[in-house]
PDB file of C-alpha atoms in Angstrom:
ATOM      1  CA  MET A   5      -6.535   6.246   9.862  1.00 52.00           C
ATOM      2  CA  ALA A   6      -9.168   7.034  12.398  1.00 45.00           C
ATOM      3  CA  GLU A   7     -11.345  10.058  12.018  1.00 41.00           C
ATOM      4  CA  THR A   8      -9.580  11.913  14.828  1.00 37.00           C
ATOM      5  CA  GLN A   9      -6.280  11.789  12.942  1.00 42.00           C
ATOM      6  CA  SER A  10      -5.965  15.427  11.933  1.00 43.00           C
ATOM      7  CA  SER A  11      -2.603  15.909  10.261  1.00 45.00           C
ATOM      8  CA  THR A  12      -2.333  14.878   6.637  1.00 46.00           C
ATOM      9  CA  ALA A  13       1.361  15.784   6.787  1.00 46.00           C
ATOM     10  CA  GLN A  14       1.989  12.532   8.640  1.00 76.00           C
ATOM     11  CA  GLY A  15       0.939  10.303   5.780  1.00 79.00           C
ATOM     12  CA  PRO A  16       1.015   8.307   3.705  1.00 89.00           C
ATOM     13  CA  TRP A  17       1.826   5.628   6.219  1.00 89.00           C
ATOM     14  CA  PHE A  18       3.897   2.477   5.807  1.00 94.00           C
ATOM     15  CA  LEU A  19       2.214   0.226   8.348  1.00 92.00           C
ATOM     16  CA  ALA A  20       0.604  -2.527   6.306  1.00 95.00           C
ATOM     17  CA  ASP A  21       3.584  -4.928   6.370  1.00 95.00           C
ATOM     18  CA  HIS A  22       3.229  -5.411   2.617  1.00 97.00           C
ATOM     19  CA  ALA A  23       4.139  -2.922  -0.115  1.00 97.00           C
ATOM     20  CA  ALA A  24       1.021  -3.577  -2.212  1.00 98.00           C
ATOM     21  CA  LEU A  25      -1.207  -2.840   0.791  1.00 98.00           C
ATOM     22  CA  ASP A  26       0.800   0.278   1.654  1.00 97.00           C
ATOM     23  CA  PHE A  27       0.241   1.337  -1.965  1.00 98.00           C
ATOM     24  CA  ILE A  28      -3.553   1.129  -1.685  1.00 97.00           C
ATOM     25  CA  ASN A  29      -3.411   2.781   1.743  1.00 96.00           C
ATOM     26  CA  THR A  30      -2.366   6.051   0.096  1.00 97.00           C
ATOM     27  CA  VAL A  31      -6.046   6.989   0.260  1.00 95.00           C
ATOM     28  CA  ALA A  32      -7.020   7.207   3.918  1.00 92.00           C
ATOM     29  CA  ILE A  33      -9.763   8.649   6.061  1.00 88.00           C
ATOM     30  CA  VAL A  34      -8.469  11.904   7.570  1.00 85.00           C
ATOM     31  CA  ASP A  35     -10.780  14.105   9.649  1.00 83.00           C
ATOM     32  CA  GLY A  36     -13.663  11.892   8.582  1.00 84.00           C
ATOM     33  CA  GLN A  37     -13.070  12.379   4.840  1.00 89.00           C
ATOM     34  CA  PRO A  38     -11.183  10.344   2.247  1.00 91.00           C
ATOM     35  CA  HIS A  39      -7.800  11.942   1.593  1.00 94.00           C
ATOM     36  CA  ASP A  40      -5.575  11.070  -1.367  1.00 96.00           C
ATOM     37  CA  PHE A  41      -1.940  11.592  -0.406  1.00 97.00           C
ATOM     38  CA  TRP A  42      -1.006  11.731  -4.080  1.00 97.00           C
ATOM     39  CA  GLN A  43      -1.721  15.039  -5.746  1.00 97.00           C
ATOM     40  CA  THR A  44       1.260  15.215  -8.129  1.00 96.00           C
ATOM     41  CA  ASP A  45       3.703  12.980  -9.967  1.00 95.00           C
ATOM     42  CA  GLU A  46       6.284  14.030  -7.361  1.00 95.00           C
ATOM     43  CA  ASP A  47       4.082  12.634  -4.564  1.00 96.00           C
ATOM     44  CA  VAL A  48       4.027   9.252  -6.320  1.00 96.00           C
ATOM     45  CA  ASP A  49       7.791   9.387  -6.931  1.00 94.00           C
ATOM     46  CA  ALA A  50       8.398  10.187  -3.251  1.00 95.00           C
ATOM     47  CA  TRP A  51       6.209   7.227  -2.220  1.00 97.00           C
ATOM     48  CA  LEU A  52       8.076   4.881  -4.581  1.00 96.00           C
ATOM     49  CA  GLN A  53      11.391   6.068  -3.118  1.00 94.00           C
ATOM     50  CA  GLN A  54      10.187   5.605   0.479  1.00 96.00           C
ATOM     51  CA  ALA A  55       8.833   2.151  -0.325  1.00 96.00           C
ATOM     52  CA  GLY A  56      12.086   1.108  -1.988  1.00 93.00           C
ATOM     53  CA  LEU A  57      10.231   0.468  -5.247  1.00 94.00           C
ATOM     54  CA  ALA A  58      11.637   3.250  -7.415  1.00 91.00           C
ATOM     55  CA  THR A  59      13.022   2.298 -10.803  1.00 86.00           C
ATOM     56  CA  ASP A  60      16.674   2.705 -11.698  1.00 81.00           C
ATOM     57  CA  GLY A  61      17.941   5.733 -13.518  1.00 69.00           C
ATOM     58  CA  PRO A  62      16.099   8.861 -14.508  1.00 69.00           C
ATOM     59  CA  ALA A  63      12.509   8.602 -15.635  1.00 70.00           C
ATOM     60  CA  ALA A  64      11.712   9.371 -19.228  1.00 70.00           C
ATOM     61  CA  HIS A  65      10.082  12.755 -19.686  1.00 74.00           C
ATOM     62  CA  SER A  66       6.302  12.553 -19.834  1.00 79.00           C
ATOM     63  CA  GLU A  67       3.408  14.959 -19.606  1.00 89.00           C
ATOM     64  CA  ALA A  68       2.735  16.251 -16.084  1.00 90.00           C
ATOM     65  CA  GLY A  69       0.194  14.097 -14.272  1.00 93.00           C
ATOM     66  CA  THR A  70       0.885  10.940 -16.293  1.00 94.00           C
ATOM     67  CA  LEU A  71       2.503   9.074 -13.397  1.00 95.00           C
ATOM     68  CA  LEU A  72      -0.174  10.295 -10.969  1.00 97.00           C
ATOM     69  CA  GLN A  73      -2.981   9.090 -13.228  1.00 97.00           C
ATOM     70  CA  ALA A  74      -1.296   5.712 -13.795  1.00 96.00           C
ATOM     71  CA  ALA A  75      -0.600   5.241 -10.055  1.00 97.00           C
ATOM     72  CA  ARG A  76      -4.198   6.042  -9.143  1.00 98.00           C
ATOM     73  CA  GLN A  77      -5.460   3.593 -11.762  1.00 97.00           C
ATOM     74  CA  LEU A  78      -3.141   0.824 -10.533  1.00 98.00           C
ATOM     75  CA  ARG A  79      -4.092   1.593  -6.924  1.00 98.00           C
ATOM     76  CA  ASP A  80      -7.806   1.243  -7.752  1.00 97.00           C
ATOM     77  CA  ASN A  81      -7.125  -2.019  -9.618  1.00 97.00           C
ATOM     78  CA  ILE A  82      -5.122  -3.485  -6.740  1.00 98.00           C
ATOM     79  CA  ARG A  83      -7.688  -2.385  -4.127  1.00 97.00           C
ATOM     80  CA  ASP A  84     -10.488  -4.035  -6.137  1.00 97.00           C
ATOM     81  CA  MET A  85      -8.494  -7.244  -6.502  1.00 98.00           C
ATOM     82  CA  VAL A  86      -7.610  -7.367  -2.804  1.00 97.00           C
ATOM     83  CA  GLN A  87     -11.263  -6.888  -1.864  1.00 97.00           C
ATOM     84  CA  GLN A  88     -12.343  -9.561  -4.374  1.00 97.00           C
ATOM     85  CA  GLN A  89      -9.694 -12.019  -3.180  1.00 96.00           C
ATOM     86  CA  LYS A  90     -10.648 -11.365   0.452  1.00 96.00           C
ATOM     87  CA  ALA A  91     -14.312 -11.991  -0.401  1.00 96.00           C
ATOM     88  CA  GLY A  92     -13.409 -15.217  -2.242  1.00 95.00           C
ATOM     89  CA  GLU A  93     -14.530 -13.790  -5.585  1.00 96.00           C
ATOM     90  CA  ALA A  94     -12.885 -14.447  -8.943  1.00 95.00           C
ATOM     91  CA  ILE A  95     -10.300 -11.914 -10.060  1.00 95.00           C
ATOM     92  CA  ASP A  96      -9.768 -10.868 -13.662  1.00 94.00           C
ATOM     93  CA  VAL A  97      -6.005 -11.413 -13.874  1.00 95.00           C
ATOM     94  CA  ARG A  98      -5.784  -9.662 -17.253  1.00 95.00           C
ATOM     95  CA  VAL A  99      -5.889  -6.267 -15.522  1.00 93.00           C
ATOM     96  CA  LEU A 100      -2.782  -6.861 -13.423  1.00 96.00           C
ATOM     97  CA  ASN A 101      -1.091  -8.878 -16.168  1.00 96.00           C
ATOM     98  CA  ALA A 102      -1.172  -5.781 -18.399  1.00 95.00           C
ATOM     99  CA  TRP A 103       0.815  -3.929 -15.735  1.00 94.00           C
ATOM    100  CA  LEU A 104       3.150  -6.874 -15.198  1.00 95.00           C
ATOM    101  CA  GLY A 105       3.836  -6.957 -18.934  1.00 93.00           C
ATOM    102  CA  GLU A 106       5.289  -3.478 -18.604  1.00 90.00           C
ATOM    103  CA  ALA A 107       7.521  -4.412 -15.651  1.00 89.00           C
ATOM    104  CA  ILE A 108      10.630  -4.858 -17.765  1.00 87.00           C
ATOM    105  CA  SER A 109      13.770  -5.699 -15.822  1.00 89.00           C
ATOM    106  CA  HIS A 110      17.119  -7.395 -16.176  1.00 90.00           C
ATOM    107  CA  MET A 111      19.766  -8.800 -13.882  1.00 93.00           C
ATOM    108  CA  GLN A 112      23.052  -7.025 -13.311  1.00 93.00           C
ATOM    109  CA  LEU A 113      26.169  -8.156 -11.490  1.00 94.00           C
ATOM    110  CA  VAL A 114      27.418  -5.473  -9.066  1.00 91.00           C
ATOM    111  CA  THR A 115      30.025  -5.216  -6.345  1.00 93.00           C
ATOM    112  CA  GLU A 116      28.552  -4.110  -3.028  1.00 89.00           C
ATOM    113  CA  GLN A 117      30.735  -3.849   0.068  1.00 91.00           C
ATOM    114  CA  GLY A 118      33.463  -5.850  -1.606  1.00 92.00           C
ATOM    115  CA  THR A 119      31.286  -8.821  -2.607  1.00 94.00           C
ATOM    116  CA  LEU A 120      29.544  -9.684  -5.843  1.00 95.00           C
ATOM    117  CA  GLN A 121      25.781  -9.361  -5.788  1.00 93.00           C
ATOM    118  CA  ILE A 122      23.055  -9.859  -8.370  1.00 94.00           C
ATOM    119  CA  ARG A 123      20.708  -6.906  -8.654  1.00 89.00           C
ATOM    120  CA  ARG A 124      17.512  -6.579 -10.671  1.00 88.00           C
ATOM    121  CA  ILE A 125      17.455  -3.349 -12.725  1.00 88.00           C
ATOM    122  CA  TYR A 126      14.177  -1.695 -13.729  1.00 87.00           C
ATOM    123  CA  PRO A 127      14.279   0.951 -16.462  1.00 83.00           C
ATOM    124  CA  ALA A 128      11.741   3.761 -16.353  1.00 78.00           C
ATOM    125  CA  GLN A 129      10.645   4.590 -19.872  1.00 81.00           C
ATOM    126  CA  SER A 130       6.920   4.955 -19.118  1.00 90.00           C
ATOM    127  CA  ALA A 131       4.624   5.536 -16.152  1.00 91.00           C
ATOM    128  CA  MET A 132       3.551   1.887 -16.289  1.00 92.00           C
ATOM    129  CA  GLN A 133       7.177   0.761 -16.148  1.00 91.00           C
ATOM    130  CA  ARG A 134       7.842   3.050 -13.200  1.00 92.00           C
ATOM    131  CA  LEU A 135       5.008   1.260 -11.387  1.00 95.00           C
ATOM    132  CA  GLY A 136       6.071  -2.224 -12.504  1.00 93.00           C
ATOM    133  CA  ARG A 137       7.635  -3.169  -9.170  1.00 94.00           C
ATOM    134  CA  VAL A 138       4.367  -2.253  -7.424  1.00 96.00           C
ATOM    135  CA  ALA A 139       2.469  -4.504  -9.852  1.00 96.00           C
ATOM    136  CA  GLU A 140       4.899  -7.321  -8.998  1.00 96.00           C
ATOM    137  CA  GLN A 141       4.262  -6.768  -5.287  1.00 97.00           C
ATOM    138  CA  ALA A 142       0.510  -6.929  -5.908  1.00 97.00           C
ATOM    139  CA  ALA A 143       0.836 -10.136  -7.913  1.00 97.00           C
ATOM    140  CA  SER A 144       2.902 -11.658  -5.118  1.00 97.00           C
ATOM    141  CA  LEU A 145       0.295 -10.653  -2.550  1.00 97.00           C
ATOM    142  CA  LEU A 146      -2.618 -12.027  -4.574  1.00 97.00           C
ATOM    143  CA  ALA A 147      -0.934 -15.301  -5.542  1.00 96.00           C
ATOM    144  CA  GLN A 148       1.175 -16.139  -2.507  1.00 97.00           C
ATOM    145  CA  ALA A 149      -0.198 -14.414   0.591  1.00 96.00           C
ATOM    146  CA  ASP A 150      -2.327 -16.163   3.177  1.00 96.00           C
ATOM    147  CA  PHE A 151      -5.430 -14.011   2.720  1.00 96.00           C
ATOM    148  CA  SER A 152      -6.762 -14.993   6.144  1.00 95.00           C
ATOM    149  CA  ARG A 153      -4.014 -12.629   7.344  1.00 96.00           C
ATOM    150  CA  VAL A 154      -4.878  -9.772   4.960  1.00 96.00           C
ATOM    151  CA  ARG A 155      -7.274  -7.567   6.881  1.00 95.00           C
ATOM    152  CA  ALA A 156      -8.975  -4.208   6.925  1.00 94.00           C
ATOM    153  CA  CYS A 157      -8.548  -2.139  10.071  1.00 93.00           C
ATOM    154  CA  GLU A 158     -11.448  -2.729  12.458  1.00 91.00           C
ATOM    155  CA  HIS A 159     -11.799   0.941  13.428  1.00 89.00           C
ATOM    156  CA  PRO A 160     -15.097   2.117  11.890  1.00 88.00           C
ATOM    157  CA  ALA A 161     -13.532   5.377  10.647  1.00 86.00           C
ATOM    158  CA  CYS A 162     -10.549   3.731   8.961  1.00 91.00           C
ATOM    159  CA  ASN A 163     -10.206   2.244   5.483  1.00 92.00           C
ATOM    160  CA  LEU A 164      -6.625   0.958   5.667  1.00 94.00           C
ATOM    161  CA  TRP A 165      -5.487  -2.621   4.993  1.00 96.00           C
ATOM    162  CA  PHE A 166      -2.642  -4.600   6.530  1.00 96.00           C
ATOM    163  CA  TYR A 167      -0.968  -8.014   6.448  1.00 96.00           C
ATOM    164  CA  ASP A 168      -1.044  -9.566   9.910  1.00 96.00           C
ATOM    165  CA  ARG A 169       2.464 -10.849  10.598  1.00 95.00           C
ATOM    166  CA  THR A 170       1.983 -11.052  14.362  1.00 93.00           C
ATOM    167  CA  LYS A 171       2.833 -14.333  16.038  1.00 93.00           C
ATOM    168  CA  ALA A 172      -0.734 -14.942  17.264  1.00 92.00           C
ATOM    169  CA  HIS A 173      -2.329 -13.588  14.039  1.00 92.00           C
ATOM    170  CA  ARG A 174      -4.726 -11.406  16.033  1.00 91.00           C
ATOM    171  CA  ARG A 175      -3.863  -7.945  14.743  1.00 92.00           C
ATOM    172  CA  ARG A 176      -7.032  -5.857  14.479  1.00 90.00           C
ATOM    173  CA  TRP A 177      -5.838  -2.333  13.790  1.00 88.00           C
ATOM    174  CA  CYS A 178      -3.819  -0.632  11.075  1.00 90.00           C
ATOM    175  CA  SER A 179      -1.827   0.866  13.936  1.00 85.00           C
ATOM    176  CA  MET A 180      -2.247   0.162  17.619  1.00 80.00           C
ATOM    177  CA  ALA A 181      -0.917   3.630  18.417  1.00 77.00           C
ATOM    178  CA  LEU A 182      -3.708   5.285  16.454  1.00 73.00           C
ATOM    179  CA  CYS A 183      -6.810   3.232  15.716  1.00 85.00           C
ATOM    180  CA  GLY A 184      -6.275   0.657  18.466  1.00 69.00           C
ATOM    181  CA  ASN A 185      -5.848   3.242  21.206  1.00 67.00           C
ATOM    182  CA  ARG A 186      -8.784   5.282  19.933  1.00 61.00           C
ATOM    183  CA  ALA A 187     -10.987   2.201  20.104  1.00 51.00           C
ATOM    184  CA  LYS A 188      -9.840   1.532  23.678  1.00 55.00           C
ATOM    185  CA  VAL A 189     -10.583   5.144  24.667  1.00 54.00           C
ATOM    186  CA  ALA A 190     -14.028   4.940  23.055  1.00 53.00           C
ATOM    187  CA  ARG A 191     -14.803   1.688  24.920  1.00 54.00           C
ATOM    188  CA  PHE A 192     -13.603   3.252  28.183  1.00 48.00           C
ATOM    189  CA  ARG A 193     -15.772   6.339  27.660  1.00 53.00           C
ATOM    190  CA  GLN A 194     -18.776   4.156  26.823  1.00 57.00           C
ATOM    191  CA  GLY A 195     -18.207   2.200  30.052  1.00 51.00           C
ATOM    192  CA  VAL A 196     -18.000   5.416  32.082  1.00 48.00           C
ATOM    193  CA  LYS A 197     -21.259   6.674  30.540  1.00 56.00           C
ATOM    194  CA  SER A 198     -23.090   3.428  31.262  1.00 55.00           C
ATOM    195  CA  GLU A 199     -21.919   3.493  34.924  1.00 55.00           C
ATOM    196  CA  GLY A 200     -23.028   7.108  35.412  1.00 55.00           C
TER     197      GLY A 200
END
């Protein structure tokens, strides 16, 4: 978010209109400095729950920090790939394919609200498996998204990405309420200074 955004308690934000971009947006500029919203395994778990990408069932016990380290590594990998794809550069697919190989799932027939539904079940034996659904979202973004609509926020003090789903495809800001309004205020102030 913009540099004037002062409360880290408000993030991480879900404003990118794509889960893989929301995932990489968990490092944001707050008060002019990069801020990582993930400091513990629990922070990553909470994000996965909020994003609707948590695995089914209890996670296997692992050493503290294992999920955090894996999530940060995947986040860096996805951010690099998004930047490379946006720049028209070749992407080494082996990196994401290693994560996708861990995204084990199976179909299950369930009854929801009186009707039969098919649901995909993801076990959570390892940190990589717990992040498998995120890897699938990233693969979908990289292979199927119209990258002319994948953009970085235009505010100079913001590092967030978004997928422009607006009708006119002219979205410029991660959030109009934050970065967009701050840019308008800055332009207004600049105009007032030049008149005076």
